[in-house]
Amino acid sequence: MARNRYMVGIVFLTFFVMSLLTNILGAIVPDIISSFKVSLTAAALLPFSFFIAYGVMSIPAGFLVERFGEKPVMIAAFLAGTVGSLSFALHPSYGVALVSLFVMGSGMATLQTAINPLLRVAGGEAHFAFNSAFAQLIFGSASFLSPYMYSYLVLNLGNERARNQLLEMLHKLTPPALPWASMYWIFAGFTLAMVAVLIFSRFPRVERAADEKAGSLEMYGSLFRKPMVWAFFLCVFAYVGSEQGTADWMSKFLSQYHGYDPHTTGATAVSRFWGLLAAGCFIGMLLLKIFDSRYVLVGTCVGALLCLTVALFGPAKVSVIAFPGIGLFASVMWPILVSLALNSVSEHHGSFAGILSTGIMGGAVVPLIIGRIGDNLGLRAGVAFLYVTFASVLSVGLWAKPLIANATVSFKKAEVQTTG
């Protein structure tokens, strides 16, 4: 079919809104702890509620999309985001936050299942690789911007001199003691706007490719009997846990051990982490044209572990740089893990992709483990658990045996041809 630039734009906008809702939690963890007077473990239950929804919804979402189509499922997913956001905005309490974040996470997990096949069809298969990379850049840019949005609201909501119409309205709606909760009114506005846009948008017919279909229960059963499938699932679990564990706890760490303000320096560090995570994709794309992806994975894991060490044990001025630096090295881990996994099986790619997406719930479990350790042994010991998760990701570069290796440029061959 002809390329549908309008629908491609809708998909890019979906990626942007998904990222706003997904990656703000790291910036607000210190506020959650101080506002609700909860332990580190209790604070970690909030990202747990959000990301555990990926474990619950990733596979069922595939069946829903195949049964009802992309448009109604995406509208329902954004409505879930609206309901979750409004619930907390109207009743900002710890208990409501747990439920609302699970509802929001369910919506985001469903969207992730629907939009990739839609992007392939709307943008054209020949442009799918480029559009996918650009979509990830948009996702990263929203993650970069959301902590700055949070800082702006927290610093200016109570400042009468800085108020404009938006701030005035949010000031009336938000409890004075919880200025950070105003973010959820913003989220509700974005998700409700997306519902309106989708209702009036005409969707193309999507014929899902073999590696995009949910598959049958028999296919899942066949895959679950393979140790390699479990190994890749656990390593995807570990990677997402590493990513979210770093983002969720760096602001609290910098505040607790170095005295940095979580509303300014802490939020900026989280923003830079996501910014470097996006920017690092360009460097990673170059490296993957030169080296085997397994070597790139090992190298980036070593770099992330070195940054983690400096962040945990270095002085304040170094730690505040090293934490975001982890994002630069983590940037290519996800695409390498997924490509190695899918290239290691000869069939049932759609079902395997659903299993790997379920591994996103690592973003729920690992921050919770960090919080639990932090309550008992201190937050530095808790964040040190990331040594285990990053090492698990590194191990893939040592044991993976893909059926198809990534294509690289052969400088030796080029030299021989030139000489001849």
Short mmCIF file of C-alpha atoms in Angstrom, two decimals:
data_model
loop_
_atom_site.label_atom_id
_atom_site.label_comp_id
_atom_site.label_asym_id
_atom_site.label_seq_id
_atom_site.Cartn_x
_atom_site.Cartn_y
_atom_site.Cartn_z
CA MET A 1 0.00 0.00 0.00
CA ALA A 2 1.00 3.67 -0.41
CA ARG A 3 2.82 5.30 2.48
CA ASN A 4 0.51 7.04 4.94
CA ARG A 5 2.50 9.89 6.44
CA TYR A 6 -0.39 11.00 8.63
CA MET A 7 -0.60 7.57 10.26
CA VAL A 8 3.18 7.45 10.67
CA GLY A 9 2.87 10.77 12.51
CA ILE A 10 0.17 9.28 14.75
CA VAL A 11 2.48 6.38 15.63
CA PHE A 12 5.35 8.77 16.41
CA LEU A 13 3.01 10.83 18.60
CA THR A 14 1.96 7.62 20.37
CA PHE A 15 5.60 6.83 21.13
CA PHE A 16 6.04 10.34 22.54
CA VAL A 17 3.04 10.13 24.90
CA MET A 18 3.96 6.58 25.98
CA SER A 19 7.40 7.78 26.97
CA LEU A 20 6.07 10.76 28.94
CA LEU A 21 3.98 8.44 31.10
CA THR A 22 6.53 5.63 31.38
CA ASN A 23 9.79 7.30 32.33
CA ILE A 24 8.81 10.06 34.77
CA LEU A 25 8.84 7.72 37.78
CA GLY A 26 12.59 8.06 38.37
CA ALA A 27 12.32 11.82 38.83
CA ILE A 28 9.44 11.65 41.32
CA VAL A 29 10.63 8.79 43.57
CA PRO A 30 12.20 11.19 46.14
CA ASP A 31 8.91 13.14 46.26
CA ILE A 32 6.92 9.92 46.71
CA ILE A 33 9.08 8.99 49.70
CA SER A 34 8.86 12.42 51.36
CA SER A 35 5.20 13.14 50.51
CA PHE A 36 3.74 9.79 51.56
CA LYS A 37 6.34 9.06 54.29
CA VAL A 38 7.04 5.58 52.92
CA SER A 39 10.07 3.27 52.92
CA LEU A 40 12.30 2.64 49.93
CA THR A 41 10.53 -0.68 49.37
CA ALA A 42 7.10 0.96 49.42
CA ALA A 43 8.29 3.63 46.99
CA ALA A 44 9.57 0.91 44.65
CA LEU A 45 6.13 -0.72 44.64
CA LEU A 46 4.91 2.17 42.46
CA PRO A 47 7.16 1.44 39.45
CA PHE A 48 6.49 -2.23 40.25
CA SER A 49 2.76 -1.63 39.75
CA PHE A 50 3.41 0.05 36.41
CA PHE A 51 5.85 -2.43 34.89
CA ILE A 52 4.29 -5.62 36.22
CA ALA A 53 1.42 -4.75 33.87
CA TYR A 54 3.76 -5.55 30.98
CA GLY A 55 4.12 -9.07 32.34
CA VAL A 56 0.36 -9.40 32.62
CA MET A 57 -0.70 -7.72 29.37
CA SER A 58 2.01 -8.22 26.71
CA ILE A 59 0.81 -11.61 25.44
CA PRO A 60 -2.97 -11.02 25.89
CA ALA A 61 -2.61 -7.68 24.06
CA GLY A 62 -1.45 -9.54 20.96
CA PHE A 63 -4.63 -11.58 20.93
CA LEU A 64 -6.76 -8.46 21.49
CA VAL A 65 -5.18 -6.65 18.54
CA GLU A 66 -5.68 -9.64 16.25
CA ARG A 67 -9.32 -9.96 17.38
CA PHE A 68 -10.44 -6.30 17.35
CA GLY A 69 -7.84 -4.44 15.27
CA GLU A 70 -5.40 -1.65 16.08
CA LYS A 71 -7.75 1.34 16.31
CA PRO A 72 -10.20 0.18 19.02
CA VAL A 73 -7.41 -1.41 21.06
CA MET A 74 -5.29 1.76 20.94
CA ILE A 75 -8.30 3.90 21.94
CA ALA A 76 -8.98 1.56 24.86
CA ALA A 77 -5.29 1.70 25.86
CA PHE A 78 -5.22 5.50 25.92
CA LEU A 79 -8.52 5.54 27.83
CA ALA A 80 -6.83 3.31 30.42
CA GLY A 81 -4.03 5.88 30.59
CA THR A 82 -6.58 8.66 31.07
CA VAL A 83 -8.47 6.81 33.81
CA GLY A 84 -5.24 5.94 35.61
CA SER A 85 -3.92 9.52 35.41
CA LEU A 86 -7.18 11.13 36.50
CA SER A 87 -7.60 8.69 39.39
CA PHE A 88 -4.33 9.79 40.95
CA ALA A 89 -4.75 13.47 40.00
CA LEU A 90 -8.15 13.57 41.75
CA HIS A 91 -7.15 11.42 44.74
CA PRO A 92 -3.37 11.69 45.20
CA SER A 93 -2.67 9.00 47.77
CA TYR A 94 -0.27 6.08 47.94
CA GLY A 95 -2.99 3.41 47.63
CA VAL A 96 -4.61 5.07 44.62
CA ALA A 97 -1.18 5.46 43.01
CA LEU A 98 -0.58 1.70 43.13
CA VAL A 99 -3.83 0.93 41.30
CA SER A 100 -3.66 3.83 38.84
CA LEU A 101 -0.11 3.02 37.78
CA PHE A 102 -1.08 -0.59 37.08
CA VAL A 103 -3.96 0.64 34.89
CA MET A 104 -1.65 3.05 33.07
CA GLY A 105 1.00 0.34 32.61
CA SER A 106 -1.61 -2.01 31.13
CA GLY A 107 -2.49 0.63 28.57
CA MET A 108 1.12 1.29 27.63
CA ALA A 109 1.87 -2.45 27.29
CA THR A 110 -1.10 -2.81 24.95
CA LEU A 111 0.01 0.15 22.85
CA GLN A 112 3.48 -1.27 22.43
CA THR A 113 1.98 -4.45 20.95
CA ALA A 114 -0.20 -2.54 18.49
CA ILE A 115 1.99 0.19 17.06
CA ASN A 116 4.96 -1.62 15.53
CA PRO A 117 2.96 -3.52 12.87
CA LEU A 118 1.00 -0.32 12.23
CA LEU A 119 4.24 1.59 11.66
CA ARG A 120 5.46 -1.06 9.23
CA VAL A 121 2.29 -0.87 7.13
CA ALA A 122 1.75 2.91 7.28
CA GLY A 123 5.37 3.80 6.58
CA GLY A 124 6.11 1.03 4.10
CA GLU A 125 8.23 -2.05 4.71
CA ALA A 126 11.22 -0.54 2.91
CA HIS A 127 11.25 2.35 5.40
CA PHE A 128 10.44 0.32 8.51
CA ALA A 129 14.00 0.15 9.88
CA PHE A 130 14.47 3.92 9.55
CA ASN A 131 11.04 4.71 10.99
CA SER A 132 11.63 2.33 13.92
CA ALA A 133 14.93 4.03 14.74
CA PHE A 134 13.30 7.45 14.47
CA ALA A 135 10.44 6.30 16.73
CA GLN A 136 12.98 5.27 19.38
CA LEU A 137 14.59 8.70 19.08
CA ILE A 138 11.19 10.32 19.70
CA PHE A 139 10.63 7.97 22.66
CA GLY A 140 13.98 9.03 24.08
CA SER A 141 13.31 12.73 23.52
CA ALA A 142 10.07 12.54 25.54
CA SER A 143 11.94 10.75 28.34
CA PHE A 144 14.50 13.56 28.21
CA LEU A 145 11.83 16.29 28.37
CA SER A 146 9.51 14.87 31.04
CA PRO A 147 11.88 15.46 34.04
CA TYR A 148 12.29 19.10 32.92
CA MET A 149 8.50 19.40 32.75
CA TYR A 150 8.37 18.00 36.29
CA SER A 151 10.98 20.50 37.52
CA TYR A 152 9.13 23.39 35.90
CA LEU A 153 5.83 22.48 37.57
CA VAL A 154 7.31 21.81 41.02
CA LEU A 155 9.37 25.02 41.07
CA ASN A 156 6.71 27.35 39.63
CA LEU A 157 3.34 26.00 40.78
CA GLY A 158 3.56 27.86 44.08
CA ASN A 159 5.26 30.93 42.61
CA GLU A 160 2.63 33.60 41.94
CA ARG A 161 5.04 35.70 39.84
CA ALA A 162 5.74 32.84 37.45
CA ARG A 163 2.15 31.74 36.97
CA ASN A 164 0.46 31.62 33.58
CA GLN A 165 -2.99 30.27 32.74
CA LEU A 166 -1.83 26.63 32.79
CA LEU A 167 -0.02 27.01 36.12
CA GLU A 168 -2.98 28.88 37.59
CA MET A 169 -5.35 26.07 36.65
CA LEU A 170 -3.01 23.34 37.92
CA HIS A 171 -2.46 25.27 41.15
CA LYS A 172 -6.21 25.18 41.84
CA LEU A 173 -6.46 21.46 41.04
CA THR A 174 -3.35 20.21 42.88
CA PRO A 175 -2.84 19.95 46.68
CA PRO A 176 -0.23 22.55 47.75
CA ALA A 177 1.82 19.85 49.50
CA LEU A 178 1.99 17.69 46.34
CA PRO A 179 2.98 19.97 43.44
CA TRP A 180 4.57 17.03 41.62
CA ALA A 181 1.13 15.36 41.38
CA SER A 182 0.20 18.03 38.81
CA MET A 183 2.11 15.92 36.27
CA TYR A 184 -0.82 13.51 36.25
CA TRP A 185 -3.22 16.24 35.09
CA ILE A 186 -0.79 16.79 32.19
CA PHE A 187 -0.75 13.05 31.46
CA ALA A 188 -4.56 12.92 31.51
CA GLY A 189 -4.67 15.78 29.02
CA PHE A 190 -2.22 14.08 26.64
CA THR A 191 -3.95 10.69 26.74
CA LEU A 192 -7.43 12.18 26.33
CA ALA A 193 -6.20 14.22 23.36
CA MET A 194 -4.81 11.03 21.81
CA VAL A 195 -8.21 9.33 22.22
CA ALA A 196 -9.83 12.20 20.31
CA VAL A 197 -7.20 12.09 17.56
CA LEU A 198 -7.55 8.32 17.13
CA ILE A 199 -11.36 8.43 16.99
CA PHE A 200 -11.22 10.78 14.00
CA SER A 201 -8.31 9.00 12.27
CA ARG A 202 -8.70 6.48 9.48
CA PHE A 203 -6.51 3.44 10.03
CA PRO A 204 -5.00 1.35 7.22
CA ARG A 205 -5.68 -2.36 7.04
CA VAL A 206 -2.83 -4.19 8.76
CA GLU A 207 -1.85 -7.66 7.60
CA ARG A 208 0.42 -8.80 10.37
CA ALA A 209 3.67 -10.47 9.35
CA ALA A 210 4.52 -13.92 10.70
CA ASP A 211 6.85 -12.48 13.33
CA GLU A 212 4.16 -10.02 14.50
CA LYS A 213 1.33 -12.50 15.14
CA ALA A 214 0.55 -13.55 18.69
CA GLY A 215 0.68 -17.25 17.84
CA SER A 216 -1.21 -20.14 19.38
CA LEU A 217 -1.01 -21.57 22.88
CA GLU A 218 0.76 -24.60 21.38
CA MET A 219 3.49 -22.35 20.00
CA TYR A 220 4.04 -20.76 23.42
CA GLY A 221 4.17 -24.21 25.00
CA SER A 222 6.79 -25.33 22.47
CA LEU A 223 8.96 -22.29 23.16
CA PHE A 224 8.68 -22.53 26.95
CA ARG A 225 10.18 -26.01 26.78
CA LYS A 226 13.43 -24.59 25.37
CA PRO A 227 16.09 -23.53 27.94
CA MET A 228 17.42 -20.89 25.51
CA VAL A 229 14.04 -19.13 25.48
CA TRP A 230 14.08 -18.89 29.27
CA ALA A 231 17.68 -17.64 29.19
CA PHE A 232 16.83 -14.81 26.78
CA PHE A 233 13.67 -13.98 28.72
CA LEU A 234 15.66 -13.67 31.97
CA CYS A 235 18.31 -11.50 30.31
CA VAL A 236 15.67 -9.17 28.82
CA PHE A 237 14.15 -9.11 32.32
CA ALA A 238 17.59 -8.16 33.70
CA TYR A 239 18.18 -5.45 31.08
CA VAL A 240 14.88 -3.63 31.66
CA GLY A 241 15.49 -3.98 35.39
CA SER A 242 18.93 -2.40 34.95
CA GLU A 243 17.51 0.48 32.93
CA GLN A 244 14.62 1.25 35.27
CA GLY A 245 16.63 0.50 38.42
CA THR A 246 19.18 3.14 37.38
CA ALA A 247 16.58 5.72 36.35
CA ASP A 248 14.30 5.18 39.37
CA TRP A 249 16.95 5.41 42.07
CA MET A 250 19.65 7.80 40.84
CA SER A 251 17.84 10.97 41.99
CA LYS A 252 17.24 9.55 45.47
CA PHE A 253 20.86 8.34 45.65
CA LEU A 254 22.23 11.76 44.65
CA SER A 255 19.98 13.42 47.22
CA GLN A 256 20.75 11.02 50.07
CA TYR A 257 24.51 10.67 49.64
CA HIS A 258 25.51 13.97 48.02
CA GLY A 259 22.77 16.39 49.06
CA TYR A 260 21.63 17.30 45.55
CA ASP A 261 18.14 18.77 45.15
CA PRO A 262 15.91 16.11 43.50
CA HIS A 263 13.73 18.85 41.95
CA THR A 264 16.65 20.31 39.99
CA THR A 265 19.93 18.36 39.89
CA GLY A 266 18.25 14.97 40.45
CA ALA A 267 15.66 15.58 37.73
CA THR A 268 18.37 16.82 35.37
CA ALA A 269 20.42 13.66 35.95
CA VAL A 270 17.40 11.49 35.12
CA SER A 271 16.74 13.58 32.02
CA ARG A 272 20.34 13.24 30.85
CA PHE A 273 20.20 9.50 31.42
CA TRP A 274 17.29 9.17 28.99
CA GLY A 275 18.85 11.67 26.60
CA LEU A 276 22.10 9.70 26.44
CA LEU A 277 20.11 6.48 26.10
CA ALA A 278 18.58 7.92 22.92
CA ALA A 279 21.75 9.55 21.59
CA GLY A 280 23.81 6.42 22.15
CA CYS A 281 21.72 4.59 19.56
CA PHE A 282 23.56 6.47 16.79
CA ILE A 283 26.97 5.36 18.11
CA GLY A 284 25.62 1.84 18.54
CA MET A 285 24.38 1.71 14.94
CA LEU A 286 27.91 2.56 13.76
CA LEU A 287 29.52 -0.05 16.04
CA LEU A 288 27.11 -2.73 14.82
CA LYS A 289 28.25 -2.10 11.25
CA ILE A 290 31.84 -2.81 12.30
CA PHE A 291 31.68 -5.46 15.05
CA ASP A 292 29.70 -8.57 15.85
CA SER A 293 26.74 -7.60 18.03
CA ARG A 294 27.89 -9.96 20.78
CA TYR A 295 31.18 -8.09 21.11
CA VAL A 296 29.33 -4.75 21.18
CA LEU A 297 27.06 -6.08 23.92
CA VAL A 298 29.99 -7.20 26.08
CA GLY A 299 31.79 -3.88 25.56
CA THR A 300 28.79 -1.73 26.43
CA CYS A 301 28.05 -3.82 29.53
CA VAL A 302 31.62 -3.35 30.73
CA GLY A 303 31.25 0.41 30.13
CA ALA A 304 27.98 0.48 32.07
CA LEU A 305 29.53 -1.43 34.98
CA LEU A 306 32.46 1.01 35.12
CA CYS A 307 30.07 3.98 35.16
CA LEU A 308 28.03 2.27 37.88
CA THR A 309 31.15 1.81 40.01
CA VAL A 310 32.14 5.46 39.68
CA ALA A 311 28.56 6.59 40.36
CA LEU A 312 28.31 4.52 43.54
CA PHE A 313 31.74 5.20 45.03
CA GLY A 314 32.98 8.40 43.38
CA PRO A 315 32.71 11.97 44.73
CA ALA A 316 29.55 14.03 44.19
CA LYS A 317 30.71 15.90 41.08
CA VAL A 318 31.69 12.63 39.40
CA SER A 319 28.68 10.63 40.56
CA VAL A 320 26.22 13.12 39.07
CA ILE A 321 27.89 12.60 35.67
CA ALA A 322 28.47 8.85 35.91
CA PHE A 323 24.83 7.93 36.61
CA PRO A 324 23.55 9.47 33.35
CA GLY A 325 26.60 8.00 31.60
CA ILE A 326 25.17 4.53 32.21
CA GLY A 327 22.44 5.44 29.71
CA LEU A 328 24.99 5.96 26.94
CA PHE A 329 26.25 2.39 27.29
CA ALA A 330 22.80 0.89 27.85
CA SER A 331 21.43 2.42 24.65
CA VAL A 332 22.11 -0.53 22.34
CA MET A 333 21.53 -3.37 24.81
CA TRP A 334 17.80 -3.75 24.14
CA PRO A 335 17.97 -3.97 20.30
CA ILE A 336 20.96 -6.33 20.48
CA LEU A 337 19.24 -8.61 23.00
CA VAL A 338 16.03 -8.78 20.96
CA SER A 339 17.81 -9.34 17.65
CA LEU A 340 20.06 -12.05 19.11
CA ALA A 341 17.04 -13.75 20.63
CA LEU A 342 14.90 -13.71 17.50
CA ASN A 343 17.86 -14.72 15.32
CA SER A 344 18.44 -17.74 17.58
CA VAL A 345 15.17 -19.49 16.69
CA SER A 346 13.99 -20.61 13.27
CA GLU A 347 10.22 -20.37 13.89
CA HIS A 348 7.46 -18.94 16.10
CA HIS A 349 9.04 -15.47 16.09
CA GLY A 350 5.76 -13.74 16.96
CA SER A 351 5.20 -15.89 20.04
CA PHE A 352 8.84 -15.49 21.08
CA ALA A 353 8.54 -11.70 20.71
CA GLY A 354 5.54 -11.80 23.05
CA ILE A 355 7.56 -13.74 25.62
CA LEU A 356 10.42 -11.24 25.36
CA SER A 357 7.98 -8.32 25.82
CA THR A 358 6.76 -9.99 29.00
CA GLY A 359 10.34 -9.68 30.25
CA ILE A 360 9.74 -5.91 30.48
CA MET A 361 8.32 -6.65 33.92
CA GLY A 362 11.96 -6.72 35.03
CA GLY A 363 11.41 -2.97 35.29
CA ALA A 364 8.96 -3.79 38.08
CA VAL A 365 10.96 -6.34 40.04
CA VAL A 366 14.52 -4.99 40.03
CA PRO A 367 13.70 -1.50 41.43
CA LEU A 368 11.70 -3.26 44.13
CA ILE A 369 14.68 -5.47 45.03
CA ILE A 370 16.90 -2.36 45.15
CA GLY A 371 14.43 -0.66 47.51
CA ARG A 372 14.20 -3.72 49.73
CA ILE A 373 17.98 -4.05 50.02
CA GLY A 374 18.20 -0.29 50.54
CA ASP A 375 15.84 -0.41 53.52
CA ASN A 376 18.00 -3.06 55.20
CA LEU A 377 21.57 -2.31 54.12
CA GLY A 378 21.45 1.23 52.70
CA LEU A 379 20.62 2.54 49.23
CA ARG A 380 24.22 2.22 48.00
CA ALA A 381 24.06 -1.54 48.66
CA GLY A 382 20.66 -1.64 46.98
CA VAL A 383 21.79 0.08 43.79
CA ALA A 384 24.83 -2.24 43.76
CA PHE A 385 22.36 -5.02 42.83
CA LEU A 386 22.67 -3.60 39.30
CA TYR A 387 26.04 -5.36 39.12
CA VAL A 388 24.07 -8.63 39.00
CA THR A 389 21.63 -7.49 36.33
CA PHE A 390 24.20 -5.88 34.04
CA ALA A 391 26.41 -8.97 34.40
CA SER A 392 23.44 -11.11 33.31
CA VAL A 393 23.08 -9.00 30.17
CA LEU A 394 26.84 -9.25 29.53
CA SER A 395 26.62 -13.04 29.68
CA VAL A 396 24.50 -13.11 26.50
CA GLY A 397 27.51 -11.92 24.53
CA LEU A 398 29.41 -14.99 25.78
CA TRP A 399 26.83 -17.77 25.23
CA ALA A 400 24.51 -16.60 22.45
CA LYS A 401 24.80 -18.57 19.19
CA PRO A 402 22.50 -16.86 16.68
CA LEU A 403 21.55 -18.66 13.47
CA ILE A 404 22.13 -15.37 11.64
CA ALA A 405 24.82 -12.90 12.71
CA ASN A 406 24.52 -9.16 12.15
CA ALA A 407 25.96 -7.89 8.86
CA THR A 408 29.24 -5.98 9.23
CA VAL A 409 31.55 -4.10 6.91
CA SER A 410 34.60 -6.11 5.87
CA PHE A 411 37.52 -3.69 5.58
CA LYS A 412 39.85 -6.50 4.59
CA LYS A 413 37.70 -7.46 1.63
CA ALA A 414 37.42 -3.84 0.53
CA GLU A 415 41.23 -3.49 0.67
CA VAL A 416 41.79 -6.60 -1.49
CA GLN A 417 39.33 -5.39 -4.12
CA THR A 418 40.99 -1.98 -4.26
CA THR A 419 44.44 -3.50 -4.66
CA GLY A 420 43.27 -5.76 -7.43
#
